[in-house]
GROMACS .gro file of C-alpha atoms in nm:
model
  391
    1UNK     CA    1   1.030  -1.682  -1.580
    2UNK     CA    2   0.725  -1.868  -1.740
    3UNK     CA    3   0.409  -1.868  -1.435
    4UNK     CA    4   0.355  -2.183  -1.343
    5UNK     CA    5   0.190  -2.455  -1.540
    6UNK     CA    6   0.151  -2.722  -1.276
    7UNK     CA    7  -0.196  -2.921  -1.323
    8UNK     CA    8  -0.404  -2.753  -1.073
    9UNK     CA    9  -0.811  -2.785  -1.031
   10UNK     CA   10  -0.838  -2.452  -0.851
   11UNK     CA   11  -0.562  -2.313  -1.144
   12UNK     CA   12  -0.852  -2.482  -1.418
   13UNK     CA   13  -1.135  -2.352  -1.274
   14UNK     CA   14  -1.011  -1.957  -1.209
   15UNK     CA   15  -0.901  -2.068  -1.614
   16UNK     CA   16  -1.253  -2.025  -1.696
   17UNK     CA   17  -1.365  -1.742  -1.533
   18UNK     CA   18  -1.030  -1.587  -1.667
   19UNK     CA   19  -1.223  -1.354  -1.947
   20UNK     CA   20  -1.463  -1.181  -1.774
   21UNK     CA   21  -1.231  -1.093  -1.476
   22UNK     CA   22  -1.007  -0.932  -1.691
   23UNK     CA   23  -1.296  -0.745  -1.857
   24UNK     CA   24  -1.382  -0.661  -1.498
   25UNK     CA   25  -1.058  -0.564  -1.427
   26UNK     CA   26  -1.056  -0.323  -1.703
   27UNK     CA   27  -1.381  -0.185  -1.664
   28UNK     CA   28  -1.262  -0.051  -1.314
   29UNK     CA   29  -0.936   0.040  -1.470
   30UNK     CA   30  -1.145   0.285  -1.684
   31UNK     CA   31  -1.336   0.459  -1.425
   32UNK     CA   32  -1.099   0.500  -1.120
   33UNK     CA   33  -1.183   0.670  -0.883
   34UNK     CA   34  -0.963   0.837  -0.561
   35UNK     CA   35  -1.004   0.781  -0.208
   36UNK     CA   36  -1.330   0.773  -0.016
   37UNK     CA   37  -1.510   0.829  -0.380
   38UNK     CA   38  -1.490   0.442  -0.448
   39UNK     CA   39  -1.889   0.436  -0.502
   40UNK     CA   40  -1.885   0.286  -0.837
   41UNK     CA   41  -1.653   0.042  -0.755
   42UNK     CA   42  -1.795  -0.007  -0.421
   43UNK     CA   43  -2.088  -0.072  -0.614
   44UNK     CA   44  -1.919  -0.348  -0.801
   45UNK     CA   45  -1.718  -0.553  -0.584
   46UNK     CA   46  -2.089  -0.563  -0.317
   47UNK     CA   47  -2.318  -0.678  -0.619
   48UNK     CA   48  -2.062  -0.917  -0.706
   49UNK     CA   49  -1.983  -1.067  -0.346
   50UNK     CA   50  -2.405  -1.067  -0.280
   51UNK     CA   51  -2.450  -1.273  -0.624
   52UNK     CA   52  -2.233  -1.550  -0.533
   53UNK     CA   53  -2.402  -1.520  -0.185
   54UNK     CA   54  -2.166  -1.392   0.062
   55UNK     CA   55  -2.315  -1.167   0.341
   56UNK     CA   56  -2.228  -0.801   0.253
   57UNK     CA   57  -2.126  -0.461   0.465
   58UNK     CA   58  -2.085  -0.180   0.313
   59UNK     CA   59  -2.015   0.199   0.476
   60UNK     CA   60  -1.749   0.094   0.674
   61UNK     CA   61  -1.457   0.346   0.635
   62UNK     CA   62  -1.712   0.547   0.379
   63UNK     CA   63  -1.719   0.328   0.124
   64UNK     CA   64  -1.540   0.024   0.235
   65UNK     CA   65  -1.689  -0.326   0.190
   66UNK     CA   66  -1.634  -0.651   0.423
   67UNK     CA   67  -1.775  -0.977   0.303
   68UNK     CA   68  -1.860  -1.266   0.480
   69UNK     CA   69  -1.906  -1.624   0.394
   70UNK     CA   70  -1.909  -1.899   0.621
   71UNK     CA   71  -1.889  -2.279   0.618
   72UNK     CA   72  -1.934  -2.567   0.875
   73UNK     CA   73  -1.865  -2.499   1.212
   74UNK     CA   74  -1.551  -2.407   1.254
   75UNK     CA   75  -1.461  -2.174   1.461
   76UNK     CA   76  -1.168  -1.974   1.266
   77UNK     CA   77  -1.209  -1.699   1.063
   78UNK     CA   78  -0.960  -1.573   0.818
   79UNK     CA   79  -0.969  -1.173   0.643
   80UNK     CA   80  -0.835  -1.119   0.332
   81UNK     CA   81  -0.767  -0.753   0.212
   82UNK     CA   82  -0.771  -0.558  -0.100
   83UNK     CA   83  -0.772  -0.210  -0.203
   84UNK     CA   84  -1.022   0.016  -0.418
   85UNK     CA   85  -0.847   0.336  -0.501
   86UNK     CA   86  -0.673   0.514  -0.784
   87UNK     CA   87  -0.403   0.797  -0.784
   88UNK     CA   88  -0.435   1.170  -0.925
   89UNK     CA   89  -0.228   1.087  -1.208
   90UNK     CA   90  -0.301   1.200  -1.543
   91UNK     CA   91  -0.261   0.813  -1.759
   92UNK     CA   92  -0.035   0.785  -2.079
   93UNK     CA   93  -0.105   0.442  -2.150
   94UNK     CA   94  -0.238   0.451  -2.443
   95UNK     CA   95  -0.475   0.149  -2.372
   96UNK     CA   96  -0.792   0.118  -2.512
   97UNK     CA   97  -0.944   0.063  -2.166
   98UNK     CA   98  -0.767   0.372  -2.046
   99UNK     CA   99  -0.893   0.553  -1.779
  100UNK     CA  100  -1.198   0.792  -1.877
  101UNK     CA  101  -1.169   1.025  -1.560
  102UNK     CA  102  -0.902   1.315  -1.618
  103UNK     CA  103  -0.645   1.325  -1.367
  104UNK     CA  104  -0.653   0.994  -1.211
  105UNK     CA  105  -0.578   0.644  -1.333
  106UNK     CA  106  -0.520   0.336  -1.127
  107UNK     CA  107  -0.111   0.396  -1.129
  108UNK     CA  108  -0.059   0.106  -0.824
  109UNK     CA  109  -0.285  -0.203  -0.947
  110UNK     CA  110  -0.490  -0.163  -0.700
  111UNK     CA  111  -0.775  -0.229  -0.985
  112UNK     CA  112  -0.581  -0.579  -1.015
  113UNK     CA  113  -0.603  -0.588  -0.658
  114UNK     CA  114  -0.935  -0.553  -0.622
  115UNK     CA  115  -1.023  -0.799  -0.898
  116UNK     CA  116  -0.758  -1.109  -0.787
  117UNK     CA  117  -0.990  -1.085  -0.447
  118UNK     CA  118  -1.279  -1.136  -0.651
  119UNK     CA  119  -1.209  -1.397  -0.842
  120UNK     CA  120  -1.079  -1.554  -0.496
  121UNK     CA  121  -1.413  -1.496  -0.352
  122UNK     CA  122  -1.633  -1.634  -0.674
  123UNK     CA  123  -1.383  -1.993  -0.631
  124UNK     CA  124  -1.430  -2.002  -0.271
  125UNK     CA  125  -1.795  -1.948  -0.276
  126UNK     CA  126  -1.904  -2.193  -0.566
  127UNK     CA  127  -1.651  -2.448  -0.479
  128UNK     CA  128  -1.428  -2.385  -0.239
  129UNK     CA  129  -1.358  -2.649   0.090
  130UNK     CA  130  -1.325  -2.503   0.387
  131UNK     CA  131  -1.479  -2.502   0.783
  132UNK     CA  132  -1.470  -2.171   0.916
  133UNK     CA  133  -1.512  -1.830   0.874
  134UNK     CA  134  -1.399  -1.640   0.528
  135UNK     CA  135  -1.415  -1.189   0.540
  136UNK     CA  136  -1.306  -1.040   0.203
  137UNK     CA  137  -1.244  -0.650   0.335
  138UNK     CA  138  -1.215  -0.425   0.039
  139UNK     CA  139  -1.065  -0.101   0.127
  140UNK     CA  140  -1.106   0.247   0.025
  141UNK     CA  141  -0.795   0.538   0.052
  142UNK     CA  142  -0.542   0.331   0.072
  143UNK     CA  143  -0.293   0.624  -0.136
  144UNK     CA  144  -0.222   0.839   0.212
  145UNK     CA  145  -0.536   0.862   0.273
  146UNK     CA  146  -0.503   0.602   0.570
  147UNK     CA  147  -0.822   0.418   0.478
  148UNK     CA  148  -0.722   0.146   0.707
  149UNK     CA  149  -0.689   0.302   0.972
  150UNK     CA  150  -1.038   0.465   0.949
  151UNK     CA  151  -1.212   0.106   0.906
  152UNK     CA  152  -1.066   0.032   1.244
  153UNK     CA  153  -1.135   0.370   1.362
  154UNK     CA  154  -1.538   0.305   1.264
  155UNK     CA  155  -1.510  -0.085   1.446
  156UNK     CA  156  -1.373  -0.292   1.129
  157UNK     CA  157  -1.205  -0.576   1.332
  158UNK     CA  158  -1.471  -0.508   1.689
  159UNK     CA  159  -1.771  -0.574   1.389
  160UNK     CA  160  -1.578  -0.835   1.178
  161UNK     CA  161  -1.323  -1.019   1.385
  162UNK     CA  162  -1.066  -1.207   1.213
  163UNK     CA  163  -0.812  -1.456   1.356
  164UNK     CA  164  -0.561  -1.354   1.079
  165UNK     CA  165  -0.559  -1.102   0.843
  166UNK     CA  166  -0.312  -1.120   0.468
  167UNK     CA  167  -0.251  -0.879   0.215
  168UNK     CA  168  -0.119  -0.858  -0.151
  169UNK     CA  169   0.057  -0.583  -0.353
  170UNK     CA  170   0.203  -0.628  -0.761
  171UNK     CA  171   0.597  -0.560  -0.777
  172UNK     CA  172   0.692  -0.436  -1.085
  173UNK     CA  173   1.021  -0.583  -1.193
  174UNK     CA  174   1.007  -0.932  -1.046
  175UNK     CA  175   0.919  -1.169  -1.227
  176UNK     CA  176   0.542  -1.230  -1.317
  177UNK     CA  177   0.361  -1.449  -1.138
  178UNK     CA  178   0.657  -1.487  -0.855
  179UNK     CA  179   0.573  -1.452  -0.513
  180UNK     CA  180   0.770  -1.276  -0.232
  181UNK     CA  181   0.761  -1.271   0.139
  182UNK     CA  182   0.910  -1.108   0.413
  183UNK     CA  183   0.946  -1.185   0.782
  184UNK     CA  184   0.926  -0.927   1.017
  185UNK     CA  185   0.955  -0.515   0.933
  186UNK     CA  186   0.888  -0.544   0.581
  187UNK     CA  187   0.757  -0.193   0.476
  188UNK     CA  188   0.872   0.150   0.561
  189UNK     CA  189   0.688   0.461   0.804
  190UNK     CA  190   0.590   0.731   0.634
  191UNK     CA  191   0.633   1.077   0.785
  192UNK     CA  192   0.621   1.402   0.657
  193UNK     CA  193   0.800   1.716   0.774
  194UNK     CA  194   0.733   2.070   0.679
  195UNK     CA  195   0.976   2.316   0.780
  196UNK     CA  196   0.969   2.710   0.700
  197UNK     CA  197   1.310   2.870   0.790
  198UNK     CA  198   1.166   3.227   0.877
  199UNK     CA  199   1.414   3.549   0.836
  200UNK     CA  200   1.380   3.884   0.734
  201UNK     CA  201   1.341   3.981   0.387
  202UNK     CA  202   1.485   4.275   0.211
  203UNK     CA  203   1.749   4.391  -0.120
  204UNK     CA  204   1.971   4.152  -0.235
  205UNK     CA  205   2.225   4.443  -0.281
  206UNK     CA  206   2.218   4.500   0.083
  207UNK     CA  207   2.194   4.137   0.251
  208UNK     CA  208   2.384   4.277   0.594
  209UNK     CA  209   2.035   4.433   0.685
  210UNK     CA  210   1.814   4.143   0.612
  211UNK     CA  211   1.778   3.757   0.767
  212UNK     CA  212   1.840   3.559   0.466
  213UNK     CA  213   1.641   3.240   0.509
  214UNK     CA  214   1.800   3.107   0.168
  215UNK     CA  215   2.144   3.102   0.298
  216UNK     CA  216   2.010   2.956   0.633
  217UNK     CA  217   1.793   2.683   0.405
  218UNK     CA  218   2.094   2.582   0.226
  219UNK     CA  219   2.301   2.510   0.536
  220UNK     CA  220   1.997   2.282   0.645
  221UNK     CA  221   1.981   2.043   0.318
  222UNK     CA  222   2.329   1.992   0.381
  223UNK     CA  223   2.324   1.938   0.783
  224UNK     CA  224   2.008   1.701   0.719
  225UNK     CA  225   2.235   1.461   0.574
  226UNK     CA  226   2.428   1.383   0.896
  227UNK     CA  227   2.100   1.242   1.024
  228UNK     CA  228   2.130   0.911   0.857
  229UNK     CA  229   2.486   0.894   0.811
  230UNK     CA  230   2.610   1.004   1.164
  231UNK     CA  231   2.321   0.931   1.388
  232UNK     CA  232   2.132   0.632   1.295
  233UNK     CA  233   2.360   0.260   1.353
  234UNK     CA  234   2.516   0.140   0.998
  235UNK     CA  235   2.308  -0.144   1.047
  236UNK     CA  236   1.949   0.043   1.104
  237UNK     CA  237   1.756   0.227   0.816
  238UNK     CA  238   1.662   0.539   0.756
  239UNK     CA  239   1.547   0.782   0.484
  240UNK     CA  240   1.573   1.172   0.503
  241UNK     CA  241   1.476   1.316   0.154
  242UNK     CA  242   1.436   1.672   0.093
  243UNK     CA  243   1.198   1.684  -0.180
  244UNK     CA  244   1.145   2.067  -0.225
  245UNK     CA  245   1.237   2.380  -0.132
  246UNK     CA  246   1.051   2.697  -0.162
  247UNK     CA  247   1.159   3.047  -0.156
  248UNK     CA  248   1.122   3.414  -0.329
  249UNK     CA  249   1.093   3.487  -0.676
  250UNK     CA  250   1.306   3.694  -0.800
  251UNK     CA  251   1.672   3.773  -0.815
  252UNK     CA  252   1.740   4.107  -0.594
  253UNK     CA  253   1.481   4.096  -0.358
  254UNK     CA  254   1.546   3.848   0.000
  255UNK     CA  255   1.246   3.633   0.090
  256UNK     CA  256   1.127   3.666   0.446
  257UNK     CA  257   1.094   3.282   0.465
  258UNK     CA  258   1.188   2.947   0.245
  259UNK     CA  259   0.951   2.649   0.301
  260UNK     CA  260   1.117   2.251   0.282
  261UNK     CA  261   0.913   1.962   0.254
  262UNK     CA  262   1.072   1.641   0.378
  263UNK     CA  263   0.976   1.234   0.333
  264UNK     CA  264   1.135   1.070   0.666
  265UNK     CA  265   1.135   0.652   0.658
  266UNK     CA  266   1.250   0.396   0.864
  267UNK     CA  267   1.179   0.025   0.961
  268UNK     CA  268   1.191   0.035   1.362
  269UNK     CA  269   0.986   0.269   1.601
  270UNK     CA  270   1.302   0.355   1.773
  271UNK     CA  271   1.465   0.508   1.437
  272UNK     CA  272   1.166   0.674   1.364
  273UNK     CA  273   1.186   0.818   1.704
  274UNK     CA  274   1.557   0.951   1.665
  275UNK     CA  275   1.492   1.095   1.306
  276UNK     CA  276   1.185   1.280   1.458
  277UNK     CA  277   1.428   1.416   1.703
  278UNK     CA  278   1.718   1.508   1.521
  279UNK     CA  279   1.530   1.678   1.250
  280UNK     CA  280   1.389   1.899   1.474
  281UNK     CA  281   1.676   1.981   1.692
  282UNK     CA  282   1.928   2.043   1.384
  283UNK     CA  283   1.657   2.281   1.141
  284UNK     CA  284   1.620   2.434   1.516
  285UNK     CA  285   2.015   2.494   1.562
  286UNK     CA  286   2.123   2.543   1.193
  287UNK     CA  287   1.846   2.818   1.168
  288UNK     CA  288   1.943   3.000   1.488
  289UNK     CA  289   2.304   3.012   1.400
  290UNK     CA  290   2.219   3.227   1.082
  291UNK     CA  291   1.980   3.428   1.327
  292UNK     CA  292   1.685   3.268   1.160
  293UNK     CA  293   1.384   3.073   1.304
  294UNK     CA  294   1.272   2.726   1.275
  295UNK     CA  295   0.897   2.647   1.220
  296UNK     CA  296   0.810   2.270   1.202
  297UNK     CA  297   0.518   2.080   1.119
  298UNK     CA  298   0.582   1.695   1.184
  299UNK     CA  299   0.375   1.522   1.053
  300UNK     CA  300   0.340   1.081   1.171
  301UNK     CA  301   0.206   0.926   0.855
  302UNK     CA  302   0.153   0.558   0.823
  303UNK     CA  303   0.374   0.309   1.047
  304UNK     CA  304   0.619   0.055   1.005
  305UNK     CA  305   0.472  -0.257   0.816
  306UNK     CA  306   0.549  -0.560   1.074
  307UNK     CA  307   0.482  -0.916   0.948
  308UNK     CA  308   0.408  -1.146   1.207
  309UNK     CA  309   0.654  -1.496   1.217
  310UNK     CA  310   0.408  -1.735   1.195
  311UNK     CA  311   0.105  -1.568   0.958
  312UNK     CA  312   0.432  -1.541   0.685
  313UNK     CA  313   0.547  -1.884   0.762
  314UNK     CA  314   0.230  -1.997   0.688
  315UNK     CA  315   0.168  -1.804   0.358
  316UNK     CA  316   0.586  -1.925   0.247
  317UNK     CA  317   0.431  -2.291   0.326
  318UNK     CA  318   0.112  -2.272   0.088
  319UNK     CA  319   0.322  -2.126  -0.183
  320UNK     CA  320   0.550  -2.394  -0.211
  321UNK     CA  321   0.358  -2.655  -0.173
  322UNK     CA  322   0.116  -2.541  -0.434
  323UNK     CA  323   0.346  -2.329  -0.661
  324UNK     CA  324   0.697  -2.491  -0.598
  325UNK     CA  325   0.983  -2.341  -0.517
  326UNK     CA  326   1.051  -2.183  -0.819
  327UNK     CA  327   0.757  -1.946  -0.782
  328UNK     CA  328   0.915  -1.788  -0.515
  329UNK     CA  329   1.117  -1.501  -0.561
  330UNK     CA  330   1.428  -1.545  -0.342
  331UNK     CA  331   1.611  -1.325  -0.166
  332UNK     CA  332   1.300  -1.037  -0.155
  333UNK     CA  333   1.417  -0.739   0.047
  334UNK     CA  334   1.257  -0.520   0.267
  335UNK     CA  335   1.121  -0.203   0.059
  336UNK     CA  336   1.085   0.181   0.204
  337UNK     CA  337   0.765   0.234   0.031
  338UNK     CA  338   0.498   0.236   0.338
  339UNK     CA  339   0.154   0.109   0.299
  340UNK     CA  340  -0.137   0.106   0.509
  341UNK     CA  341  -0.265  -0.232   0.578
  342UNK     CA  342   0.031  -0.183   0.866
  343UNK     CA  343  -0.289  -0.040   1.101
  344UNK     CA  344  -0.452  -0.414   1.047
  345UNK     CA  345  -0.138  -0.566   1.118
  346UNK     CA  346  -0.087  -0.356   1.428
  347UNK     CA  347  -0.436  -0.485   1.584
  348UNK     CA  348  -0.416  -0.856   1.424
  349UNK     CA  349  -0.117  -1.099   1.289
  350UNK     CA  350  -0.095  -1.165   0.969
  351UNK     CA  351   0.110  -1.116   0.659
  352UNK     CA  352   0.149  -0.874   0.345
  353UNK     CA  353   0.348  -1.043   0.047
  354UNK     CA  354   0.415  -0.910  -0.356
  355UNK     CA  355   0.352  -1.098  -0.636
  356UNK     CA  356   0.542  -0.973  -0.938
  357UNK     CA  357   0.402  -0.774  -1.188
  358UNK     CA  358   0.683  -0.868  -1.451
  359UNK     CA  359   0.865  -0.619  -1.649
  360UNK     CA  360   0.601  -0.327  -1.613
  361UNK     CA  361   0.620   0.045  -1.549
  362UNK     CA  362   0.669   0.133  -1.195
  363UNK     CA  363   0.426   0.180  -0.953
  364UNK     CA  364   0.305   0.563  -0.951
  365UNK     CA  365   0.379   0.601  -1.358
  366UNK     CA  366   0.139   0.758  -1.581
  367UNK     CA  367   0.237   0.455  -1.840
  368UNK     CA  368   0.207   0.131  -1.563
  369UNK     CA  369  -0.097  -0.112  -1.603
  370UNK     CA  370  -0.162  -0.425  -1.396
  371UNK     CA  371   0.002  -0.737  -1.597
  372UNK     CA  372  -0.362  -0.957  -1.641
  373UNK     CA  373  -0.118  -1.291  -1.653
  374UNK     CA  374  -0.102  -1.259  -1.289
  375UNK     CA  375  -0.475  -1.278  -1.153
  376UNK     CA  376  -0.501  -1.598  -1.210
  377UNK     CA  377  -0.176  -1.686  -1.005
  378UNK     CA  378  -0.303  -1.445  -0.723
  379UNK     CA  379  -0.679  -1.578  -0.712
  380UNK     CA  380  -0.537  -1.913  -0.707
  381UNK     CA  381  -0.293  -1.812  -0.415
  382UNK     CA  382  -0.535  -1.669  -0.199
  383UNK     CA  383  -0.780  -1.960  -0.250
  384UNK     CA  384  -0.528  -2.186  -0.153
  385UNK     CA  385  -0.445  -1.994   0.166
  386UNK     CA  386  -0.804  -1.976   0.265
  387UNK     CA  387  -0.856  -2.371   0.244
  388UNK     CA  388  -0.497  -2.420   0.407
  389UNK     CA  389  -0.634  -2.179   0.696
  390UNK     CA  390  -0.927  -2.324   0.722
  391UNK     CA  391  -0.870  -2.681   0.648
   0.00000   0.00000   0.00000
């Protein structure tokens, strides 16, 4: 798919600032920095919003930012969201702009991210048309760090009220430039569960004296799989992945305990309930019939990412009427990846949508980079939305 070439003032304008948004987009691609240690590029995005005269917060969440600019008198007020941090990946890019910090590279876009919202704000501010209220909330710890949730936590939306609130995340492997929405659950929860099956250790030539917690471990991979396939409806989701297992060290000698670490998803509040449950009561069982214990740390990450009917209707409607319907990517599905802007969405409605990142690296890859073609298609987006909102 080409990006769109429709004549388009707002398109022209972003045209021109094109250059040094993509330097600026690399600069903060080579010095990322992880959650709640965004100060350089807190630095950044505030001296950036202040020069083109928005009123600027910072401190909010550690080193979140909020920016405010208002126009006329009306009384709405729009937020738009991005977010600041970078992953503890080592990069193998190769790019000359590659990240300078060992161990952590911006592996999600959230550098592109970042910058798209800035070059939203710079239109909006020297030319935009609008009566109302635009906040530009840049986030830190977004990477399960649940930045989000601490911005609300220190007042974000009590300080900074917003009528509406919209957020936007690159898809690697749709097209680039394309933009996809989804009503209703759209992202996954996130849970965690850490379970040590605890038995007696001892000589693996004479097992009948120990506990073995490997055997009992074994049978519990294997029973965890009924969860999804014999408890939760055929129509509901749900995700039970074992991701590792830890036990012992060498071959003759029983551990006294074997340690699992589970990812548990789902797109309703009631499946998340009944996973919760029968993870629990089966490592609880399974365990006890080997004459092993059970020790479980459940752990509630991030929730289930809701978009509201009418915020997404809304954001569908600007994108076609702007970008036609061939920008939109049809047929987007529902994703188990979670995300935390799902805390804003919880306290005010709104809507998170994807824009495609074309043919890229996945997200979380040492070798992914944010495809620059896009920011002009996303800045462009957002300003549109703003004015629409506003209007």
């Amino acid at each position: 798919m080409s990006l769109p070439t429709q004549p388009d003032p707002v398109r022209a304008r972003i045209q021109e600032y094109l250059p040094e948004m993509v330097s600026l987009r690399r600069d903060i691609h080579t010095h990322p920095e992880l959650g709640y240690h965004e100060h350089r590029t807190s630095d950044l995005v505030a001296e950036r919003l202040e020069r083109w005269g928005f009123e600027v917060d910072r401190g909010l969440g550690g080193t979140g930012v909020v920016g405010t600019l208002k126009r006329g008198s009306g009384s709405a007020v729009i937020g738009l969201r991005a977010d600041m941090d970078a992953l503890p990946i080592e990069e193998a890019t190769g790019l000359p702009y590659a990240s300078r910090n060992p161990g952590v590279m911006h592996a999600c876009g959230h550098d592109g991210h970042t910058t798209t919202l800035l070059t939203a704000a710079r239109y909006l501010a020297e030319h935009g048309e609008f009566d109302g209220t635009l906040r530009v909330i840049f986030q830190p710890a977004e990477e399960s760090l649940a930045g989000a949730l601490k911005m609300l936590e220190e007042g974000l939306f009590e300080r900074f009220p917003c009528d509406a609130i919209f957020g936007l995340h690159n898809m690697p492997g749709v097209p680039a430039g394309k933009l996809c929405f989804v009503e209703g659950p759209t992202m996954a929860s996130s849970d965690t569960a850490i379970i040590r099956v605890q038995g007696r250790g001892g000589h693996g030539a004479v097992p009948q004296l120990s506990v073995d917690p490997v055997v009992a471990a074994a049978s519990l991979v294997m029973a965890l799989q009924s969860v999804v396939s014999r408890n939760v409806a055929p129509l509901e989701t749900g995700v039970v992945t074992i991701g590792s297992i830890q036990g012992g060290s060498v071959s003759n000698v029983i551990p006294d305990s074997v340690e699992l670490k589970l990812t548990i998803r789902a797109f309703s509040n009631q499946v998340r309930d009944l996973l919760e449950r029968r993870i629990i009561e089966i490592s609880k069982a399974q365990a006890q019939s080997f004459g092993a214990e059970a020790l479980i740390d459940y752990q509630r990450g991030y929730p289930v990412l809701v978009n509201h009917a009418g915020e997404t209707q809304l954001a569908r409607e600007v994108a076609l009427e702007h970008f036609g319907e061939d920008a939109i990517e049809a047929g987007f599905e529902p994703i188990t990846a979670s995300e935390d802007f799902a805390y804003m969405l919880e306290k005010v409605p709104g809507c998170y949508l994807f824009l495609g990142n074309g043919d890229s690296a996945s997200l979380h890859n040492p070798g992914y980079n944010f495809n620059d073609e896009i920011l002009p298609v996303g800045a462009a987006y957002w300003v549109k939305l703003v004015e629409r909102y506003l209007g």
